[in-house]
Tab-separated table of C-alpha atoms in Angstrom:
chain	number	residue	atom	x	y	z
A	1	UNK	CA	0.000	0.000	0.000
A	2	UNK	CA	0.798	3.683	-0.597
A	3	UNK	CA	2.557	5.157	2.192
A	4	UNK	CA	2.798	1.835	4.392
A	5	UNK	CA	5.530	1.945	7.158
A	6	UNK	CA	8.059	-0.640	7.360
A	7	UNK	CA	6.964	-2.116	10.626
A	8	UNK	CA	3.713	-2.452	9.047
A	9	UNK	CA	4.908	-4.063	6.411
A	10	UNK	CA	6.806	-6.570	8.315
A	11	UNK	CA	4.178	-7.517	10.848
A	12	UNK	CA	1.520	-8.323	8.200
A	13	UNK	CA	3.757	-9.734	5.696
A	14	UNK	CA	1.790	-13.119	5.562
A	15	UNK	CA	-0.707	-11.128	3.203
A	16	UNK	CA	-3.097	-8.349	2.694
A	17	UNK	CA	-6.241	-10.585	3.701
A	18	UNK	CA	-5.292	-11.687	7.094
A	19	UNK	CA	-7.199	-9.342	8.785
A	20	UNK	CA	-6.231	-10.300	12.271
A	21	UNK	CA	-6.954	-8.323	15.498
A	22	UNK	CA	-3.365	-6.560	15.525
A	23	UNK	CA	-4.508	-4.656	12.781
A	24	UNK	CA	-7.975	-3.452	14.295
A	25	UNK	CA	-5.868	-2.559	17.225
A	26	UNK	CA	-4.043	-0.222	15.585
A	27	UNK	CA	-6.800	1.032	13.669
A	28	UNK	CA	-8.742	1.615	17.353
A	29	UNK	CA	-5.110	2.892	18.616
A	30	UNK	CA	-5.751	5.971	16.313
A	31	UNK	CA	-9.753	6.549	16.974
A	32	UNK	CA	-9.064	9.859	18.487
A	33	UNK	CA	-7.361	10.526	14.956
A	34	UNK	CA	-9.341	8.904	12.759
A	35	UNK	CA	-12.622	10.838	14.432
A	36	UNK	CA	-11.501	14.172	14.268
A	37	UNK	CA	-12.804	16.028	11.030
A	38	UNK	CA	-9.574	18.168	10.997
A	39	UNK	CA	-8.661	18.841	7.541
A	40	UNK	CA	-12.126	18.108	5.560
A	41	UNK	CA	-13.679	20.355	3.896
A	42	UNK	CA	-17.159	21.117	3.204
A	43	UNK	CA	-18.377	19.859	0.297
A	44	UNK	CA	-21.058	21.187	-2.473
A	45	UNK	CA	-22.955	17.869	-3.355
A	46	UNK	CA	-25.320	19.427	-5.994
A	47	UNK	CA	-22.207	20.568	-7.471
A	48	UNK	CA	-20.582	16.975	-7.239
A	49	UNK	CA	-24.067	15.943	-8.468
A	50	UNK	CA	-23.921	17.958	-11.472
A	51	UNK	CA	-20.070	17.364	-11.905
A	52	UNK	CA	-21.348	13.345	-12.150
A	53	UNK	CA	-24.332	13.634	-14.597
A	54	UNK	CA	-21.926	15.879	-17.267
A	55	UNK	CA	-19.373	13.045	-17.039
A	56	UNK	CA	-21.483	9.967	-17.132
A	57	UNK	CA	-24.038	11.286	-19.853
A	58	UNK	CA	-20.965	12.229	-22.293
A	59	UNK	CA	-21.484	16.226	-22.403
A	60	UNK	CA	-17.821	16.643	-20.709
A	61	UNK	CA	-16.486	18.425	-17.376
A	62	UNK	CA	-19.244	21.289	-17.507
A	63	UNK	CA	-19.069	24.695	-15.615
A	64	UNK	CA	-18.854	23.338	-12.596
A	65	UNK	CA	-15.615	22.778	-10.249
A	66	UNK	CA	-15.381	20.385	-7.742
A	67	UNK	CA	-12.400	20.269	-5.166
A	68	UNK	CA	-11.052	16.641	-5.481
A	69	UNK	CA	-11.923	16.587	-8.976
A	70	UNK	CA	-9.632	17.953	-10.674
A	71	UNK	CA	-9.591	15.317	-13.642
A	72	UNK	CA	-13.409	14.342	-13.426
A	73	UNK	CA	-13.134	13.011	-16.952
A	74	UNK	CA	-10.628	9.928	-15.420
A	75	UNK	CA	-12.168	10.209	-12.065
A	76	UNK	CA	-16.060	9.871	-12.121
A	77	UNK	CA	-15.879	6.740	-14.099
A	78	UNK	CA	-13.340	4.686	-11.846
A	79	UNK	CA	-15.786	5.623	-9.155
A	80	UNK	CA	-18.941	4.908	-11.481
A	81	UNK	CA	-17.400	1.254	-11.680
A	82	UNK	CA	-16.052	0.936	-8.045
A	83	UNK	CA	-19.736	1.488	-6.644
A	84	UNK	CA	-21.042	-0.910	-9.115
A	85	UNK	CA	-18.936	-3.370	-8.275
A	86	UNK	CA	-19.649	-3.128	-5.320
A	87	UNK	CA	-23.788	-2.904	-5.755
A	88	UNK	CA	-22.803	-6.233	-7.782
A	89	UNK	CA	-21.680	-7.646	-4.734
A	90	UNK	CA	-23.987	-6.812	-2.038
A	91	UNK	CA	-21.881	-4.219	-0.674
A	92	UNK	CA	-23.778	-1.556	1.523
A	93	UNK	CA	-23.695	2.211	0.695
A	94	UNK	CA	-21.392	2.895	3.946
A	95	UNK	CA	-19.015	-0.030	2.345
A	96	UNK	CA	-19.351	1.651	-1.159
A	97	UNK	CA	-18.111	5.338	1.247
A	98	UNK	CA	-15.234	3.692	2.366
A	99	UNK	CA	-14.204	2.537	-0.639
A	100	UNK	CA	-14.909	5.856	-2.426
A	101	UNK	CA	-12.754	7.736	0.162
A	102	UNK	CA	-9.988	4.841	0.395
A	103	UNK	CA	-9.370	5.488	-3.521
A	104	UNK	CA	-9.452	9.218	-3.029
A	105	UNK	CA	-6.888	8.884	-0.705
A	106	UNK	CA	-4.738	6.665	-2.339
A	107	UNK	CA	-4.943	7.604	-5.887
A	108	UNK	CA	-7.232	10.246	-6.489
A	109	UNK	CA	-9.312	8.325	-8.157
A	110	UNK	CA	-6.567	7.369	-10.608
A	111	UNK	CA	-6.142	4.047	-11.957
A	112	UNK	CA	-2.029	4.662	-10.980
A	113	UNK	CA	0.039	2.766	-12.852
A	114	UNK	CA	3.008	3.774	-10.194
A	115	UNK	CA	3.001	4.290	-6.574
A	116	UNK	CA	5.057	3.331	-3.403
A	117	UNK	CA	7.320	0.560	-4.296
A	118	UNK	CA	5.374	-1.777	-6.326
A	119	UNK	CA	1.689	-0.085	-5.499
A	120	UNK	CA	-0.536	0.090	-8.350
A	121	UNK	CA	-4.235	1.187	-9.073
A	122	UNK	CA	-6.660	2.926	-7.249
A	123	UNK	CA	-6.537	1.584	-3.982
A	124	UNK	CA	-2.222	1.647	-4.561
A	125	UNK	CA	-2.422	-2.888	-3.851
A	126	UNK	CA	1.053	-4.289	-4.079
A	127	UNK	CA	1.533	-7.284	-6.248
A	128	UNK	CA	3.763	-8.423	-3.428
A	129	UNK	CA	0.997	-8.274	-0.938
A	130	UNK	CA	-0.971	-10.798	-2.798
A	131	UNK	CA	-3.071	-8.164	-4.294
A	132	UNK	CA	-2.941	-9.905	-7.084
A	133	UNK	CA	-0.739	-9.712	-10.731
A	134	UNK	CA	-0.141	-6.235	-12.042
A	135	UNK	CA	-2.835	-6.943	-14.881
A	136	UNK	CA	-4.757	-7.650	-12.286
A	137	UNK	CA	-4.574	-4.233	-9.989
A	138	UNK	CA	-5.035	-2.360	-12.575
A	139	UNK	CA	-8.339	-3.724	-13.484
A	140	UNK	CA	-10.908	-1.396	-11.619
A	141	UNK	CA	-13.534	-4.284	-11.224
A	142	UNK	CA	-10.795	-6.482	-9.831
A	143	UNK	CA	-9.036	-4.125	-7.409
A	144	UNK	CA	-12.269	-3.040	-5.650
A	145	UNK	CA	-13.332	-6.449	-5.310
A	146	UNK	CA	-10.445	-7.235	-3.739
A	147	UNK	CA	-10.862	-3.963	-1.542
A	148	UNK	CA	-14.702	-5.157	-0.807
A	149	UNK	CA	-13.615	-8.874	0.022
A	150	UNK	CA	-11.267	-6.922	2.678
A	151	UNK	CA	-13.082	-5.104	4.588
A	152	UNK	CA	-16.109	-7.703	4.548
A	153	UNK	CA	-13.058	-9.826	6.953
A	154	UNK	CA	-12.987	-7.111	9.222
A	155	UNK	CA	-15.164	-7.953	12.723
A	156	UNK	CA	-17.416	-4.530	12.532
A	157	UNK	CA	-16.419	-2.792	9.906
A	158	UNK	CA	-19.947	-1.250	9.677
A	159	UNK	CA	-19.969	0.211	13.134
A	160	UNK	CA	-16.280	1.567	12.498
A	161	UNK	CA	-15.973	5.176	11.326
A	162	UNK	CA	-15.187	5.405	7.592
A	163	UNK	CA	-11.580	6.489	8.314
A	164	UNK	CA	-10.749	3.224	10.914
A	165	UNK	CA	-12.633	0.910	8.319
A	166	UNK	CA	-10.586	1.960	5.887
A	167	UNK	CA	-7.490	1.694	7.859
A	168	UNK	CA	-8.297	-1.926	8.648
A	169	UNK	CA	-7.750	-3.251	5.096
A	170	UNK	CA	-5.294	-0.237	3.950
A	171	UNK	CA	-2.545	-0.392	7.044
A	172	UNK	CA	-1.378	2.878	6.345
A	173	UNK	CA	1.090	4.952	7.746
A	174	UNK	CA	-0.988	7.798	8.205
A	175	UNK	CA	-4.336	5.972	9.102
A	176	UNK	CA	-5.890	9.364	9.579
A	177	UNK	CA	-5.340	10.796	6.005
A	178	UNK	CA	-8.551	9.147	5.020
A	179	UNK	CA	-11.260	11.223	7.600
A	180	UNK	CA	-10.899	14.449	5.460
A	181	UNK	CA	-12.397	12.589	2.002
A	182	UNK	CA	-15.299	10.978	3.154
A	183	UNK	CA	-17.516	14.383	2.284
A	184	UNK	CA	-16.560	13.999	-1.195
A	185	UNK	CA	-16.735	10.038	-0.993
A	186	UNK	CA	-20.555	10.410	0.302
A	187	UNK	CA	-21.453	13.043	-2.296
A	188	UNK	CA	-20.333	10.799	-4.958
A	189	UNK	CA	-21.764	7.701	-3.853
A	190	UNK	CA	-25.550	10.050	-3.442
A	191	UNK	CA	-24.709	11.516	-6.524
A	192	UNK	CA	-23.940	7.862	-8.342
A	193	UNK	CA	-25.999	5.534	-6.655
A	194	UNK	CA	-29.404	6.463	-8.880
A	195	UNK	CA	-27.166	6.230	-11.847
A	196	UNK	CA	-26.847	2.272	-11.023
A	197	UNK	CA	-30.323	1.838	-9.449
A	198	UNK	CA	-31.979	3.021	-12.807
A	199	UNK	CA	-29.733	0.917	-15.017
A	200	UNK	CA	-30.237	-2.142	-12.788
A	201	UNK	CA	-33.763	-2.148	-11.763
A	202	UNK	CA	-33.226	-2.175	-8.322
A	203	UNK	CA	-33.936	-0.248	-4.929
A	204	UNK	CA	-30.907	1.671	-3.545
A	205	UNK	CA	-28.457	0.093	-1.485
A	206	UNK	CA	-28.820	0.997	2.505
A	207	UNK	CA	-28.269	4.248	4.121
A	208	UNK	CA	-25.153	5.125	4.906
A	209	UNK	CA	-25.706	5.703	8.328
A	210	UNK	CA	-26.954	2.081	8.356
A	211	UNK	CA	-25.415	-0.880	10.029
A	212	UNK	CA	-26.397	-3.873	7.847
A	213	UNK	CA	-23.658	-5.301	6.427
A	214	UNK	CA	-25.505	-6.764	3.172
A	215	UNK	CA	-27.891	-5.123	0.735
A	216	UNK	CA	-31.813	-7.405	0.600
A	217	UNK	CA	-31.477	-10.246	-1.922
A	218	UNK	CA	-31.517	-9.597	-5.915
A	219	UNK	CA	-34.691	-10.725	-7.273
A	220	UNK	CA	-35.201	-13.618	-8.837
A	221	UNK	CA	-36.221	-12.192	-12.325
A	222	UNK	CA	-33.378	-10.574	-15.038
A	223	UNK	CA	-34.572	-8.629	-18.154
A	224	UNK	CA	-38.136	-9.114	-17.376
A	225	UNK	CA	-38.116	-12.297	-17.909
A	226	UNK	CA	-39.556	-15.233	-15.013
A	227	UNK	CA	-36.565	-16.948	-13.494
A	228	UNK	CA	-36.871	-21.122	-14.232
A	229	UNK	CA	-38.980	-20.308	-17.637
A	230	UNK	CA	-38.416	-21.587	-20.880
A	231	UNK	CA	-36.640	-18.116	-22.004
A	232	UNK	CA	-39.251	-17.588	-25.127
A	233	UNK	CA	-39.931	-14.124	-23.223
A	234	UNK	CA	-36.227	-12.853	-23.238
A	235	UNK	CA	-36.208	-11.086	-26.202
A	236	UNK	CA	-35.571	-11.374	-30.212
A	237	UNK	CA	-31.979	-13.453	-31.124
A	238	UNK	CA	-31.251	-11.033	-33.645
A	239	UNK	CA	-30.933	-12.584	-37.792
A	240	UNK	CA	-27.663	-14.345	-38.142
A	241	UNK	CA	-26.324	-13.998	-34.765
A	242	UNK	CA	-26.399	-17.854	-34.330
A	243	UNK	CA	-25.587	-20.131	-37.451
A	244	UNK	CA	-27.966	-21.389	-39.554
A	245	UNK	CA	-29.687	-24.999	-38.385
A	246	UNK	CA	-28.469	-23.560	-34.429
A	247	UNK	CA	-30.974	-24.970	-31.633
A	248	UNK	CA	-30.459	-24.683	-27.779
A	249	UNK	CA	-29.680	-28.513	-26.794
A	250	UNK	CA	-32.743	-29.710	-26.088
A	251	UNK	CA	-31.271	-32.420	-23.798
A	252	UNK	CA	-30.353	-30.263	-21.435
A	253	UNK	CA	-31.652	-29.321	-18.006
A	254	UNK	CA	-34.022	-26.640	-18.183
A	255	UNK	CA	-32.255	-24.342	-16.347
A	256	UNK	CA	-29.055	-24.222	-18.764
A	257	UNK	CA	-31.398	-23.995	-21.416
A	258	UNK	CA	-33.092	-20.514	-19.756
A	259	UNK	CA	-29.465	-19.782	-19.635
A	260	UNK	CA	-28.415	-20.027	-22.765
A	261	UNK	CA	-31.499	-18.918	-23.924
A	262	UNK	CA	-30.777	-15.674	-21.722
A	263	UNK	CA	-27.158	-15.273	-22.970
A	264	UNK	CA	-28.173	-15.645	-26.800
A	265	UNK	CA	-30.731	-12.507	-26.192
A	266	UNK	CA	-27.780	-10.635	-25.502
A	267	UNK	CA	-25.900	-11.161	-29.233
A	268	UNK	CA	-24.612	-7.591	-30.504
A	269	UNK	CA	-25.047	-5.548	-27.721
A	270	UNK	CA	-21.999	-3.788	-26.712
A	271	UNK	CA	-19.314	-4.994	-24.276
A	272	UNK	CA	-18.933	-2.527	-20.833
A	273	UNK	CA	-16.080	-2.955	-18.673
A	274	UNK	CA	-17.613	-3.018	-15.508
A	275	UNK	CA	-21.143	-3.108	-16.674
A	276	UNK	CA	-23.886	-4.738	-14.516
A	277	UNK	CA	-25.614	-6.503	-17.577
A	278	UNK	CA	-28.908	-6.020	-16.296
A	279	UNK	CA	-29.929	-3.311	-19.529
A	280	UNK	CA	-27.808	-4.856	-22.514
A	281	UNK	CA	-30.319	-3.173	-24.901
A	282	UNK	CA	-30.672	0.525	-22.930
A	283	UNK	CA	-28.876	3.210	-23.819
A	284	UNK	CA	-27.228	3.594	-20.517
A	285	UNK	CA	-23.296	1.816	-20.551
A	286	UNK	CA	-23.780	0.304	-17.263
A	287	UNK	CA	-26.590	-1.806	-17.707
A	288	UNK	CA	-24.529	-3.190	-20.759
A	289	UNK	CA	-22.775	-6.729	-20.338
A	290	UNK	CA	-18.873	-7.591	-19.624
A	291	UNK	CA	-17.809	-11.230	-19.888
A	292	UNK	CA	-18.407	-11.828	-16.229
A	293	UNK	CA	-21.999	-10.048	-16.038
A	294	UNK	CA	-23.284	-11.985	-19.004
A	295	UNK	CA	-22.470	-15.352	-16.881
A	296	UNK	CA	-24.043	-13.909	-13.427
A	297	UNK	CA	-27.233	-12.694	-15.118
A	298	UNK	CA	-27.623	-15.802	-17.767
A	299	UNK	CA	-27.932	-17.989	-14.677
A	300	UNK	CA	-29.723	-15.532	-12.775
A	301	UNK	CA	-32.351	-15.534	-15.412
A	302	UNK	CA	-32.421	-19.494	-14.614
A	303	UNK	CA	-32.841	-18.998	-10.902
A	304	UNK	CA	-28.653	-19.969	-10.447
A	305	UNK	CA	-27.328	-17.061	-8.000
A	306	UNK	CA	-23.260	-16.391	-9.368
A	307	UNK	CA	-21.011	-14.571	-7.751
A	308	UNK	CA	-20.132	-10.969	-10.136
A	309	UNK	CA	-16.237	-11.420	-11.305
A	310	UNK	CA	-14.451	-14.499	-13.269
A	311	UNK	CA	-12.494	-14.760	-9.884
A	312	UNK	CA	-15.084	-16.086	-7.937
A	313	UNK	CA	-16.844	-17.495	-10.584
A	314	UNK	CA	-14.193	-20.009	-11.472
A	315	UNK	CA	-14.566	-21.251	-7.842
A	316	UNK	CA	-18.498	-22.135	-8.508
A	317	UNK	CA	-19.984	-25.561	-9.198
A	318	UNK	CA	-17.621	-28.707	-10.760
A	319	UNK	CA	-14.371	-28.408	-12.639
A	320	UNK	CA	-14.776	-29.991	-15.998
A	321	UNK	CA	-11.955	-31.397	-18.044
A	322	UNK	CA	-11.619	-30.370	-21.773
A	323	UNK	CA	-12.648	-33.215	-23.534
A	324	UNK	CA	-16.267	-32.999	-21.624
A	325	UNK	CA	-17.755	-30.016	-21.968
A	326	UNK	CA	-21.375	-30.032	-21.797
A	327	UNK	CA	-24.031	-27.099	-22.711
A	328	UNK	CA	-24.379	-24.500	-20.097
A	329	UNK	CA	-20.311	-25.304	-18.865
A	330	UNK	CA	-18.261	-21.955	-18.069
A	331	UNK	CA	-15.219	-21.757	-19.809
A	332	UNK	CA	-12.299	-19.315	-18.564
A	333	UNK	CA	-9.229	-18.042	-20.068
A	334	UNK	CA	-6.680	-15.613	-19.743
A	335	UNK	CA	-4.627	-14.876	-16.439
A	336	UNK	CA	-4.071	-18.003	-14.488
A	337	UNK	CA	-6.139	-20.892	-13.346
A	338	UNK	CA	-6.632	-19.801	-10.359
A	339	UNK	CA	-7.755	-16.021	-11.055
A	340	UNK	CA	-8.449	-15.679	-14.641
A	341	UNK	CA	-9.863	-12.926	-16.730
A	342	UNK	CA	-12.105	-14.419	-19.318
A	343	UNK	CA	-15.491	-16.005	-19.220
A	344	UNK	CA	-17.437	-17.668	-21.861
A	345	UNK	CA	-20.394	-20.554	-21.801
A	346	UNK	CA	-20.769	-23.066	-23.610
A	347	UNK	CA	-23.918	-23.092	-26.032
A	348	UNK	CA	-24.262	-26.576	-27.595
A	349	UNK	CA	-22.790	-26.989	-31.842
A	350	UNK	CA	-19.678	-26.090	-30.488
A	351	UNK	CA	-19.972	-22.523	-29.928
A	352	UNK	CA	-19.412	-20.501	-27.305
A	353	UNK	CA	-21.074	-17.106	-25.922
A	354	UNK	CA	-19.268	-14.264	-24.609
A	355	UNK	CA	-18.603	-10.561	-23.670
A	356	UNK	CA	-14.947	-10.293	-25.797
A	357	UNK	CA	-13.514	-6.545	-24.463
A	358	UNK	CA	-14.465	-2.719	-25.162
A	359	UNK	CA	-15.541	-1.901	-28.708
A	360	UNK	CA	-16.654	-5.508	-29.265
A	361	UNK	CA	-20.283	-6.574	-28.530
A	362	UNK	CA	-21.675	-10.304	-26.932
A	363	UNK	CA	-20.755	-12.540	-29.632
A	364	UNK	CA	-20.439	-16.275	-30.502
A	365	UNK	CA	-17.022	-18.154	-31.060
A	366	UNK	CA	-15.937	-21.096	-31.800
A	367	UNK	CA	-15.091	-24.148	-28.985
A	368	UNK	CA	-12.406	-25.039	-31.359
A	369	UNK	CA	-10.726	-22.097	-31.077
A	370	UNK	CA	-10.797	-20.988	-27.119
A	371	UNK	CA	-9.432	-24.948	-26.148
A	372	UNK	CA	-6.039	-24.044	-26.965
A	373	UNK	CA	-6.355	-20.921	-24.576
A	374	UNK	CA	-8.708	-22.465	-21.939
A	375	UNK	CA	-7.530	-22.980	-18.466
A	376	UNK	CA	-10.599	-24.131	-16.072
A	377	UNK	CA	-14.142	-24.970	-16.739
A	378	UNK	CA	-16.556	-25.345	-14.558
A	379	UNK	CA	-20.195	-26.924	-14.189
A	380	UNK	CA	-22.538	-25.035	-12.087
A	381	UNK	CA	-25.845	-27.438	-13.192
C-alpha cells in the first residue's frame, strides 16, 4: 500500500487478507485521529451531483468545479465502476463510502500505474501483498473487489468510522489521512448511486448511516423475464447472430437452457467494462454486459445465484476437463487458473457465448478455437 511503514509491512507480511486483530488494534489505537474532522472540507454535493451527470451522460467536465476533482473526466468513471462493483456484490452504501474515500486517498481516483514501491491502481495494492498480478490491480472491477472482500473480513467494519474501516484493510502509515475525504466520498456515492439503481432495476443500497452489512437479496427475475422459464420471453436473437440450423440442446436441463437462452438474447449488444448486464439493450453503458456479467445474469435468469467477477466465478460448481464439456459449462481463459480474466459458456454446436472486451459486442465463437487458450471450466448445473 501507498505510504505503508516498514513495521507495518513486516508484521503483516503473511498477506493483505489476514485481517487479524493486531490490525484493528491499531486502527482503534488511532480513533481519536481517525474521528476528528480536521482537515475536511465542506463539500457542495449538488455541485458533485452535477459534476457526475456531465461526465457519465458524455457532455464533458461542464461549468462546474469540484475540489477533489480535478480530472473528473478519469475520475467519475473509476468511481462509477467501483460502486457498481460493489452494488454487484452486495456491498452496503457505507461499504461503497469507504471505498470511495480509500481510492481518493490513495490515488485520487486514478487508476495509478506507479506508486510506493510496487503499489498500483486505485486503492495503490502491491503485487507483493498478494493483491494480485499487475494486470490484475489495474483492473478497476478487480481491485475493488479485492478492496470489498477486505473489509467484509474485518469484525465490525460497519460500526467503524469510515476512516478506521478503511485503515483496517489499507494499514497505512498515516491511518488518519482518510477522515478528510469521506464528504466527497458520500457526495459521490448520493450523486452515483441512482445512476446504477436506474440501469439495474433495483432499490438503492442501505443508508449510509446504516449498520447492515448486506444489501436485501436480488430478485429472482433478469430482463423481465420469469426466473426457471423456458426463455421464449427474453427477447428477439437477432438474424444471423447464431448459425444457420443452431438450436439450444434440447437435452439439457431446463435451467441451462433458460441460460443459454438468456445469454443468446444478448448477441450484438456492446461490451462494458464493468457493466452490470442487467440493460444490454438501454442506452445507458452500465446496464450493458462484460464477460463476467453476461455469466451472473444468464444464470440468474435461470434462478442460479453467481457470484459478479471471473475470480469467484471459477470457484463455482464442478471443474470440468476439456474433452467434456457439456451445454451451459463456463469456460475461462486468460490470467491463471486460479484467477483468470475471461469467461465464456458453452452453447451446444460447439460454440461458445461471450462478452470479448471494449468496442466488441456479446458474440459467438468457436469451442475449437478458445481450447487451446482455456484454463478451467466449470459446471454449475
Amino acid at each position: 500500500m501507498k505510504k505503508t511503514t516498514g513495521a507495518v509491512v513486516g508484521l503483516f507480511a503473511s498477506g493483505p487478507l489476514l485481517l487479524a486483530v493486531p490490525i484493528l488494534a491499531i486502527a482503534a489505537g488511532s480513533a481519536s485521529a481517525s474521528c476528528s474532522t480536521g482537515g475536511t472540507q465542506a463539500v457542495d454535493t449538488s455541485a458533485v451531483a452535477v459534476q457526475v451527470k456531465a461526465i457519465l451522460d458524455g457532455g464533458g467536465k461542464g461549468t462546474v468545479s469540484v475540489p477533489g476533482l480535478d480530472d473528473p473526466a478519469e475520475q467519475i468513471p473509476n468511481a462509477k465502476t467501483l460502486q457498481a462493483t460493489g452494488a454487484a456484490m452486495n456491498i452496503p452504501a457505507r461499504g461503497q463510502i469507504v471505498a470511495l474515500a480509500t481510492a481518493l486517498q490513495e490515488s485520487g481516483l486514478r487508476n495509478l500505474t506507479y506508486g510506493d514501491r510496487d503499489s498500483l491502481g486505485l486503492f495503490q495494492q502491491r503485487p507483493s501483498q498478494g493483491w494480485g498480478t499487475t494486470n490484475e490491480i489495474l483492473d478497476p472491477v478487480h481491485a475493488s473487489t479485492k478492496f470489498y472482500e477486505a473489509l467484509e473480513k474485518v469484525s465490525g467494519w460497519q460500526s467503524l468510522s469510515v476512516t478506521q474501516a478503511a485503515q483496517a484493510v489499507q494499514r497505512s502509515g498515516f491511518p488518519e489521512a482518510y477522515a478528510k475525504w469521506e464528504p466527497l466520498a458520500t457526495a459521490l456515492q448520493k450523486a452515483i448511486e441512482p445512476l446504477l439503481s436506474k440501469a439495474s432495476g433495483t432499490s438503492p443500497s442501505p443508508s449510509p448511516s446504516g449498520s447492515d452489512s448486506t444489501a436485501s437479496a436480488p430478485p429472482s427475475t433478469a430482463g423481465g423475464c420469469t426466473a426457471g422459464g423456458d426463455g421464449t420471453d427474453f427477447g428477439t436473437i437477432l438474424p444471423g447472430a447464431v448459425p444457420a440450423g443452431y438450436k439450444i440442446p434440447a437435452d439439457a436441463p431446463p435451467k441451462v437452457q433458460t441460460a443459454i437462452r438468456w445469454a443468446l438474447g444478448r448477441l450484438g449488444t456492446p461490451y462494458q467494462w464493468g457493466g452490470s448486464c442487467t440493460d444490454s439493450h438501454g442506452p445507458d453503458p452500465v446496464g450493458r454486459c462484460d464477460c463476467s456479467s453476461l455469466m451472473q445474469q444468464a444464470y440468474k435468469a435461470a434462478g442460479v445465484t453467481l457470484p459478479r467477477t471471473t475470480y469467484t466465478q471459477v470457484k463455482e460448481g464442478e471443474p470440468v476437463s476439456v474433452d467434456a464439456f457439456q451445454p451451459g459449462d463456463l469456460v475461462f481463459t486468460e490470467g491463471t487458473a486460479e484467477a483468470p480474466e475471461h469467461v465464456g459458456m458453452v452453447v451446444g454446436q460447439d460454440l461458445i457465448v461471450n462478452a470479448p472486451h471494449p468496442g466488441d459486442v456479446v458474440r459467438l465463437a468457436t469451442l475449437a478455437s478458445w481450447k487451446p487458450q482455456i484454463l478451467a471450466a466449470r459446471r454449475v448445473v
